[in-house]
Short mmCIF file of C-alpha atoms and ligand atoms in Angstrom, two decimals:
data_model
loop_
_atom_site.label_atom_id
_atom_site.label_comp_id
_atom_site.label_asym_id
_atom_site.label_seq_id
_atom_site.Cartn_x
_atom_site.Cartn_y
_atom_site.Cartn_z
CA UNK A 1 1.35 -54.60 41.92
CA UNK A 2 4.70 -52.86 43.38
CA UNK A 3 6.21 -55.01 46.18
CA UNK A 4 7.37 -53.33 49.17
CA UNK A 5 10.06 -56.10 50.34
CA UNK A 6 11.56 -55.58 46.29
CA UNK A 7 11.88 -51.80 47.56
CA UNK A 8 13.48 -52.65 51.09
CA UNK A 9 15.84 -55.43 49.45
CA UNK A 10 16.52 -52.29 47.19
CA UNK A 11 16.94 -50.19 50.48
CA UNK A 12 19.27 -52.42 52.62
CA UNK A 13 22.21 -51.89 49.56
CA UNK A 14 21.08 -48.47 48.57
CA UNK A 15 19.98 -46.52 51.45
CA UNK A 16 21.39 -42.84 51.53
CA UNK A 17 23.50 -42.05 54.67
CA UNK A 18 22.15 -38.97 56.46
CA UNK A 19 23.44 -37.23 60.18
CA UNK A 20 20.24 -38.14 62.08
CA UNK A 21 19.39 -42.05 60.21
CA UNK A 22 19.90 -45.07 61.46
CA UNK A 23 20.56 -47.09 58.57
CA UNK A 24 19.00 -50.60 57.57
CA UNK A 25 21.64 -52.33 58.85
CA UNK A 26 22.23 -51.11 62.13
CA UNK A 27 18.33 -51.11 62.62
CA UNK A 28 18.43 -54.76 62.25
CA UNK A 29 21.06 -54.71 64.27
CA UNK A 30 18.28 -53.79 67.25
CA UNK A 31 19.74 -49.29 67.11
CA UNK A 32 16.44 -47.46 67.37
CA UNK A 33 16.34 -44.23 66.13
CA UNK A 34 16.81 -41.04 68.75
CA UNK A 35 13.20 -39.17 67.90
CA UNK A 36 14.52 -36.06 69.00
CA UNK A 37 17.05 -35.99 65.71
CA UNK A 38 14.22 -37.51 63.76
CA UNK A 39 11.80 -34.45 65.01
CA UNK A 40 14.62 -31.88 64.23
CA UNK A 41 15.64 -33.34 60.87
CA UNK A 42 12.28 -33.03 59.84
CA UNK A 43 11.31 -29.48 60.76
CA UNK A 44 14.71 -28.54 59.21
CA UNK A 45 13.54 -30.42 55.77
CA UNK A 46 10.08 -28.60 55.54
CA UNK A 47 10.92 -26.47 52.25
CA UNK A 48 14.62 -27.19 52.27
CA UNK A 49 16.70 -29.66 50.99
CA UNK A 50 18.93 -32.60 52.87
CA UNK A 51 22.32 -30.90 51.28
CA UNK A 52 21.04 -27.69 52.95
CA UNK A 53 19.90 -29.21 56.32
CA UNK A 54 22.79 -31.45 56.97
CA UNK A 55 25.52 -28.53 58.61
CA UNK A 56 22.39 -27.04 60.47
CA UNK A 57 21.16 -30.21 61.50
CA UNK A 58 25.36 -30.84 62.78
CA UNK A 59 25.47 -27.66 64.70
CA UNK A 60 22.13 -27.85 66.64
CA UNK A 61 22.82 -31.35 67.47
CA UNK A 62 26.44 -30.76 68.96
CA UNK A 63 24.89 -27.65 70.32
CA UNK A 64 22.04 -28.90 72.24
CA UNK A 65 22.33 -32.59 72.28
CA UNK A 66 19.22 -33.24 74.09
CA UNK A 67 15.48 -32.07 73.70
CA UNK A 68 15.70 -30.32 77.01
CA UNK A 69 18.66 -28.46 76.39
CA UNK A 70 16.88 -27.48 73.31
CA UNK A 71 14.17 -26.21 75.51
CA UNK A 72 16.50 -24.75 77.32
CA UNK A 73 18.01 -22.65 75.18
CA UNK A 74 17.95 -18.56 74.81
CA UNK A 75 15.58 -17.64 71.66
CA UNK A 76 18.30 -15.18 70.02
CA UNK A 77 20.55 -18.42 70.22
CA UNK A 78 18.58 -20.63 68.61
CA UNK A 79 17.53 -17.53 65.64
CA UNK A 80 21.36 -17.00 65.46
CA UNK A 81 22.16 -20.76 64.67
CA UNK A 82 19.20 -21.31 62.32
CA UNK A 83 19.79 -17.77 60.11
CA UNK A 84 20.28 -18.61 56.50
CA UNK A 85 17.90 -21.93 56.58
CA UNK A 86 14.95 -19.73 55.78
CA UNK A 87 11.29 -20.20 57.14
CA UNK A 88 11.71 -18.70 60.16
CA UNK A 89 8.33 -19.68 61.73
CA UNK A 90 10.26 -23.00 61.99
CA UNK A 91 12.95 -21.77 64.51
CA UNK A 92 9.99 -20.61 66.73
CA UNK A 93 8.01 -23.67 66.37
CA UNK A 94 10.97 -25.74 66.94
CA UNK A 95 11.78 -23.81 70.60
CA UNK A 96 8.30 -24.19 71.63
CA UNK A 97 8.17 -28.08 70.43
CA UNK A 98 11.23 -28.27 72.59
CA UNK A 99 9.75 -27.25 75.43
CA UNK A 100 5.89 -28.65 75.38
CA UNK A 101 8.03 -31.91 75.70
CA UNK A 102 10.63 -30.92 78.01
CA UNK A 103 8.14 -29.69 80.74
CA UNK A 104 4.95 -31.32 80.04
CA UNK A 105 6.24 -34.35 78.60
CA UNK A 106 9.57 -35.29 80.39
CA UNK A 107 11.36 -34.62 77.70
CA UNK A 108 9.77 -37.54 75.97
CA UNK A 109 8.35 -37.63 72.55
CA UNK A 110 4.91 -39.13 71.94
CA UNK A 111 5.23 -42.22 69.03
CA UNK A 112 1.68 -41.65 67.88
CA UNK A 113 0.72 -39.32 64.97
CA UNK A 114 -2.15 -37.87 67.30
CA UNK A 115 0.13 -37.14 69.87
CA UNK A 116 2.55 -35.67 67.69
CA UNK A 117 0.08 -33.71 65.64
CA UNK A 118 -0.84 -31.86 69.04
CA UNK A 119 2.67 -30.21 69.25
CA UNK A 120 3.75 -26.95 68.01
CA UNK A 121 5.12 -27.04 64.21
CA UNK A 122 4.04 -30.58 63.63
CA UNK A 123 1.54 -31.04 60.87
CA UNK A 124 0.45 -34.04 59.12
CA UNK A 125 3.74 -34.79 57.46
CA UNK A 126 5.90 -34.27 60.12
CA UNK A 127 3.51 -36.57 62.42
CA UNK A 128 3.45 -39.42 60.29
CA UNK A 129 7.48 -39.18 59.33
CA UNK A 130 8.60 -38.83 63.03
CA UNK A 131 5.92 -41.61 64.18
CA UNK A 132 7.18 -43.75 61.05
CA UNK A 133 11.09 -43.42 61.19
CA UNK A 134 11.75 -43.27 64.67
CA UNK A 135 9.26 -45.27 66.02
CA UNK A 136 8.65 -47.54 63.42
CA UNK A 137 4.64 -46.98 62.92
CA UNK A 138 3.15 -47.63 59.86
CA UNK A 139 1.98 -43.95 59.29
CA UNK A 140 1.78 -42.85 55.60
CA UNK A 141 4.43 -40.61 54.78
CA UNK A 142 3.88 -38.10 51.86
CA UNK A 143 6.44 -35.85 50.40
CA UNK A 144 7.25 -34.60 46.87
CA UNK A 145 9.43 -37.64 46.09
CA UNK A 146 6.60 -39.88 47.51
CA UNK A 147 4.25 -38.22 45.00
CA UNK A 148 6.49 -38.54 42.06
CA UNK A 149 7.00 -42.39 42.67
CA UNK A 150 3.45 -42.55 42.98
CA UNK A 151 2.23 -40.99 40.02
CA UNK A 152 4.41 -42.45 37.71
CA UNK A 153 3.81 -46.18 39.13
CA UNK A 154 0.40 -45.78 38.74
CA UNK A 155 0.78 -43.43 35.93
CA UNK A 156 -1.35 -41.29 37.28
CA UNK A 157 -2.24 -38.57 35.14
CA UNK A 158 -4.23 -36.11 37.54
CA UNK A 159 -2.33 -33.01 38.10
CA UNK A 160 -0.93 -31.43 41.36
CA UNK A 161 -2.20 -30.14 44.11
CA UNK A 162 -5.55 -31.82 42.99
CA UNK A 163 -4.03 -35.64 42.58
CA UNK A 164 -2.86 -35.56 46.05
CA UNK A 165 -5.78 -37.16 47.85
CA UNK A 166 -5.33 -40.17 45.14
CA UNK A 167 -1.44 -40.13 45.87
CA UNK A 168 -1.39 -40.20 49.17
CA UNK A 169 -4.11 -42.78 48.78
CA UNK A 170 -1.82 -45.34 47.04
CA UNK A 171 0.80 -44.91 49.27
CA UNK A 172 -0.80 -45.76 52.27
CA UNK A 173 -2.20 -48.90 50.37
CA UNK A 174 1.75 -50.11 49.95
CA UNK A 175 2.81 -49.55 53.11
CA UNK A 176 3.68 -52.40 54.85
CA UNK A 177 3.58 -53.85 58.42
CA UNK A 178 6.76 -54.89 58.41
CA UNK A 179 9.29 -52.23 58.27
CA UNK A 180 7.54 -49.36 58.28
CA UNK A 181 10.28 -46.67 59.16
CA UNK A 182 12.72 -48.23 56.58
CA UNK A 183 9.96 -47.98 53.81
CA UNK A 184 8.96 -44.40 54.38
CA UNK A 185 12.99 -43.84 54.02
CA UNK A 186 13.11 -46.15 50.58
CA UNK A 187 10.29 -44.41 48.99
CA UNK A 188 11.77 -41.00 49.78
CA UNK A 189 15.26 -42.32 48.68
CA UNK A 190 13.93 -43.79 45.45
CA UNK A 191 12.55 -40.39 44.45
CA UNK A 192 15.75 -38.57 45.28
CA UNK A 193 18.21 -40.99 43.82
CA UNK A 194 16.26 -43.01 40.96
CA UNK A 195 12.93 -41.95 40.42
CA UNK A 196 14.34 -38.53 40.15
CA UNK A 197 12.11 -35.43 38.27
CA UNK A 198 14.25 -35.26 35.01
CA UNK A 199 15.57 -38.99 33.69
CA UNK A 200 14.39 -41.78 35.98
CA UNK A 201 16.86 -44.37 35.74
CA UNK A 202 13.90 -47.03 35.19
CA UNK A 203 17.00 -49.71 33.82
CA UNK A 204 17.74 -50.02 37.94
CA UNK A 205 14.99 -49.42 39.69
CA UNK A 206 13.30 -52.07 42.40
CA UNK A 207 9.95 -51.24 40.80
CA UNK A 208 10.53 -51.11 37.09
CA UNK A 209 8.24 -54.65 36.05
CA UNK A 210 4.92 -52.99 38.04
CA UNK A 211 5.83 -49.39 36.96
CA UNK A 212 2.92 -48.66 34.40
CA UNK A 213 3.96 -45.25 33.62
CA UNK A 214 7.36 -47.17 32.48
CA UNK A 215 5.44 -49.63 30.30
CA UNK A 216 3.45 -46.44 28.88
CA UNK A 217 6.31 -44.33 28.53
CA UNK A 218 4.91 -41.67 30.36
CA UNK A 219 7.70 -41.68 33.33
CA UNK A 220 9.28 -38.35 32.25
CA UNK A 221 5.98 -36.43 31.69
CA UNK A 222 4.56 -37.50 35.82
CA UNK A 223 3.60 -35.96 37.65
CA UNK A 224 1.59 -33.50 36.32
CA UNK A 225 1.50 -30.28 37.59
CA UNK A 226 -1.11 -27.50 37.65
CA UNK A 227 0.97 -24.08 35.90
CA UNK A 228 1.80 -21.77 38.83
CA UNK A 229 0.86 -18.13 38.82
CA UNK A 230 4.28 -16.33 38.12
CA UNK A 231 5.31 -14.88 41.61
CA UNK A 232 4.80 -11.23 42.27
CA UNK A 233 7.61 -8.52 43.09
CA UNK A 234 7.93 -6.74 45.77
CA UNK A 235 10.13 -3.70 46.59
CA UNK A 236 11.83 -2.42 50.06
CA UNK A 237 14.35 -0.28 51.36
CA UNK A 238 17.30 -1.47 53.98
CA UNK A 239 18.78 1.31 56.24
CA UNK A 240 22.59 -0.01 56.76
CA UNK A 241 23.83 2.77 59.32
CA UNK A 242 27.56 2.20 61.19
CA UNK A 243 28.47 4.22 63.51
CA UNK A 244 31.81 5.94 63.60
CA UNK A 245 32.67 2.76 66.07
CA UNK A 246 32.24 0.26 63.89
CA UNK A 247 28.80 -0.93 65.38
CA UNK A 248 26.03 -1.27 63.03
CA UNK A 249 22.11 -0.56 63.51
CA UNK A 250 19.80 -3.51 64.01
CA UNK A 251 16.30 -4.34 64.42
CA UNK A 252 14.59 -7.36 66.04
CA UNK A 253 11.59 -8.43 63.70
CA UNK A 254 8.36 -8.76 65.57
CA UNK A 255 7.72 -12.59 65.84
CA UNK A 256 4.98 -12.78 63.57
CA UNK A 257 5.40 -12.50 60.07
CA UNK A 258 8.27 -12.83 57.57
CA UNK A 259 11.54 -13.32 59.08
CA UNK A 260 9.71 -12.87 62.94
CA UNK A 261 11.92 -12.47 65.09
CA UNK A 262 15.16 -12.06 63.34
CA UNK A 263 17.55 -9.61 63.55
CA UNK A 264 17.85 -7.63 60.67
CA UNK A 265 18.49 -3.97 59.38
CA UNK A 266 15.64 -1.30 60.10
CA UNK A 267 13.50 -0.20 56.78
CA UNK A 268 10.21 -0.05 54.78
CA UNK A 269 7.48 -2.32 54.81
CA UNK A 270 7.87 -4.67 51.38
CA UNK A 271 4.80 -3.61 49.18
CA UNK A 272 4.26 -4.70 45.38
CA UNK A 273 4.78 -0.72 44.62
CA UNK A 274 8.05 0.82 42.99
CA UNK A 275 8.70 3.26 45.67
CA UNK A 276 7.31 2.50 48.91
CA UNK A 277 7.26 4.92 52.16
CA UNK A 278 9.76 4.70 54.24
CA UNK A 279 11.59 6.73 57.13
CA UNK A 280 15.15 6.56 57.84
CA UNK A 281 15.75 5.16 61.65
CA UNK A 282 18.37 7.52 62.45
CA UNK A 283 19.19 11.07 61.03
CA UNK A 284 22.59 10.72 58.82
CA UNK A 285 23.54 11.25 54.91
CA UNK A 286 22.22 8.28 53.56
CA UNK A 287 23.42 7.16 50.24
CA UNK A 288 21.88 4.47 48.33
CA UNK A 289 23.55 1.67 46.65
CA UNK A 290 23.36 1.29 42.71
CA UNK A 291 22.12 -2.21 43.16
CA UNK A 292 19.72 -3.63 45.19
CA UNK A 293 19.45 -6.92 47.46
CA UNK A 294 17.42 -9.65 45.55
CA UNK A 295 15.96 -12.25 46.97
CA UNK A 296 13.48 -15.17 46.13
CA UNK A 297 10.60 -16.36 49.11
CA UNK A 298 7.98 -18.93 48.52
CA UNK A 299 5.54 -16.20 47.25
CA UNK A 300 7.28 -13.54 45.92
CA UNK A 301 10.17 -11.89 44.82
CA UNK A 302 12.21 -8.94 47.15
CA UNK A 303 13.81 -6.02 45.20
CA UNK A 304 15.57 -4.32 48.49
CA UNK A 305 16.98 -1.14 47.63
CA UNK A 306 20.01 -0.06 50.48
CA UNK A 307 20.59 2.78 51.98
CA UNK A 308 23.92 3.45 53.79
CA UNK A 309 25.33 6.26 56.40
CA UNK A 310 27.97 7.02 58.51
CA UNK A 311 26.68 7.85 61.94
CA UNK A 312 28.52 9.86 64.76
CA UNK A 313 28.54 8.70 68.43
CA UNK A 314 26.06 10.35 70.12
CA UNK A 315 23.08 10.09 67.39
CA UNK A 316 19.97 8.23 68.57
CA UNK A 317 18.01 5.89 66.44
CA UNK A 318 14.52 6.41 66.36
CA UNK A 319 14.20 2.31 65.92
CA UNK A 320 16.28 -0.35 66.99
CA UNK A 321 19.80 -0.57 68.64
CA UNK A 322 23.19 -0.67 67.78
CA UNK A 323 25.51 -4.21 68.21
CA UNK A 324 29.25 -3.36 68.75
CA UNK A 325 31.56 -4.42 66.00
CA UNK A 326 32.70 -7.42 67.54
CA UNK A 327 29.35 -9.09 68.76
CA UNK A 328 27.73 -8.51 65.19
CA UNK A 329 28.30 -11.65 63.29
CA UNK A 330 26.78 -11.01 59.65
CA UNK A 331 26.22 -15.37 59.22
CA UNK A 332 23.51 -14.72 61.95
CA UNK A 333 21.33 -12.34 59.77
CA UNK A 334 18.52 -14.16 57.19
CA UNK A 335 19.52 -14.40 53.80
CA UNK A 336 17.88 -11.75 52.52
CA UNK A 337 19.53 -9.17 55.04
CA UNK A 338 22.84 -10.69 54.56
CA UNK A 339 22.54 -10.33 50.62
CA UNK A 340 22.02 -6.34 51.74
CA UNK A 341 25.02 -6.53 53.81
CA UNK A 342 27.44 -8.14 51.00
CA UNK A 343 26.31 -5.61 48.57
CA UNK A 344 27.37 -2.81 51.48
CA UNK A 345 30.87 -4.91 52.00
CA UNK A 346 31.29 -4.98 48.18
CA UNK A 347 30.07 -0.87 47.44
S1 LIG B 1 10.43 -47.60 36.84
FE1 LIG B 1 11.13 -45.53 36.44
S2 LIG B 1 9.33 -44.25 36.59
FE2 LIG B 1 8.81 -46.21 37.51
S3 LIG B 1 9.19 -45.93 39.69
FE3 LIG B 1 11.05 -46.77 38.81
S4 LIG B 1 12.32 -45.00 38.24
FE4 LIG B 1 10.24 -44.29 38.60
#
């Protein structure tokens, strides 16, 4: 059976250095861990990686230090900052986290996974990580890495999604009393460093004697994985309209849905047909580009055809508003938009 103290022995040499952690070291050395920076690193790694998340998780930090000035924050601010880190329903969430605990809470966060499950944006995962790392709570803490490491100690041959119950499971059987936090941060670090999807380094790792999918050779093959249904395409059109100023035409996104409440240029709906309707948002001589804005989003696949015009001074837009040259920042548009803008830079 896998030993969790060969995993933190493992941990206190080994453990990856990241913005928001307190390492093993200076835990033992009596730091606790802020849970505000645990909270925000966490809703910033739903879907992304720590590579991505680290500059975001830099700027929002130095920007609003505390939870409350978090909460206090304007919206488009806190949209601007987080453009390009994708899932925008997390930006929302994250604001009205913010400021559930900064008026109803004192600006403190609850250490329990039922209290934390009862704020905005936190599901299961993020309840048990935040009540885990920073308050040291023996919560079972499940993420892709934990599954792999799973799996393949138990060579478990069950595929994905369906072995998860089983997974999750054995990992709450080895977490320990002792340590908690630390642990959920080995496993994860194991998976990301050693126990990684292509080539486990098995020859190093805390766990190879227990490691039965080592012993059956099956390490490379776990886990399994049910075949995904190839992701479907779907097509758009971008208005890009300057005016003869320099300021360019922009929409707000309503805050539900895709990219809610993100700036972005006016066009189509994005439908899984060719050619679909659409209505220019200002009367001009619109050209369209030769190529068109691709993008990738967890379900499908964006084909975004752009349109560009010149516009005169006085023309109204039927939607949207125009930002002068100098407030319009193109690093604060999602990526998708942005990819439309470079190809208009580039044409
Ligand atoms: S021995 Fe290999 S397969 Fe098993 S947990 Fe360690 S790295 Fe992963």
């Amino acid at each position: 059976m896998p030993k969790s103290s060969d995993l933190l022995e493992w941990y206190d040499h080994n453990a990856r250095t990241m913005p928001w952690r307190v390492g093993p070291q200076e835990r033992q050395a009596g730091v606790t861990p802020d849970p505000y920076r645990i909270w925000m690193s966490e809703i910033m790694l739903q879907q992304t990686t720590v590579a991505a998340v680290k500059d975001y998780f830099e700027r929002f930090t130095a920007r609003w230090a505390t939870v409350s000035d978090l909460a206090a924050a304007e919206d488009a601010d806190v949209m601007a900052e987080w453009a390009g880190l994708g899932y925008y329903a997390r930006a929302r969430n994250l604001l009205k986290c913010a400021r559930v605990v900064a008026d109803e809470l004192d600006g403190v966060f609850p250490g329990t996974v039922e209290e934390l499950l009862k704020l905005p944006g936190v599901g299961p995962y993020t309840a048990g990580a935040v009540a885990s790392i920073a308050f040291d709570h023996p919560a079972t803490v499940v993420d892709g890495n934990v599954e792999r490491v799973m799996a393949r100690l138990f060579d478990v041959h069950t595929p994905l999604p369906a072995a998860k119950p089983e997974l999750t499971d054995l990992a709450a059987a080895l977490t320990p009393d002792v340590r908690p936090g630390d642990y959920a941060q080995a496993v994860m670090d194991l998976g990301a460093t050693i126990c990684t999807p292509r080539n486990p380094a098995c020859g190093i790792c805390p766990w190879r004697q227990p490691c039965r999918a080592r012993l059956a050779g099956t390490a490379a093959d776990l886990p399994k994985k049910t075949p995904k249904k190839p992701k479907p395409i779907r097509h758009g059109v971008a208005y890009i309209a300057r005016r003869v100023d320099g300021a360019f035409l922009l929409e707000r996104r309503p805050d539900s849905g895709l990219l809610g409440g993100m700036l972005g240029w006016p066009g189509s709906d994005w439908v899984e047909v060719d050619a679909p309707a659409h209505e220019a948002p200002i009367r001009a001589e619109w050209k369209t580009l030769n190529t068109e804005a691709r993008h990738t989003f967890t379900h499908f696949h964006l084909r975004l055809k752009v349109c560009t015009a010149l516009v005169p001074m006085d023309r109204k837009p039927s939607v949207g508003e125009f930002v002068d040259a100098d407030t319009f920042d193109p690093g604060n548009l999602p990526t998708a938009m942005r990819k439309a803008f470079d190809l208009y830079s580039g044409a």
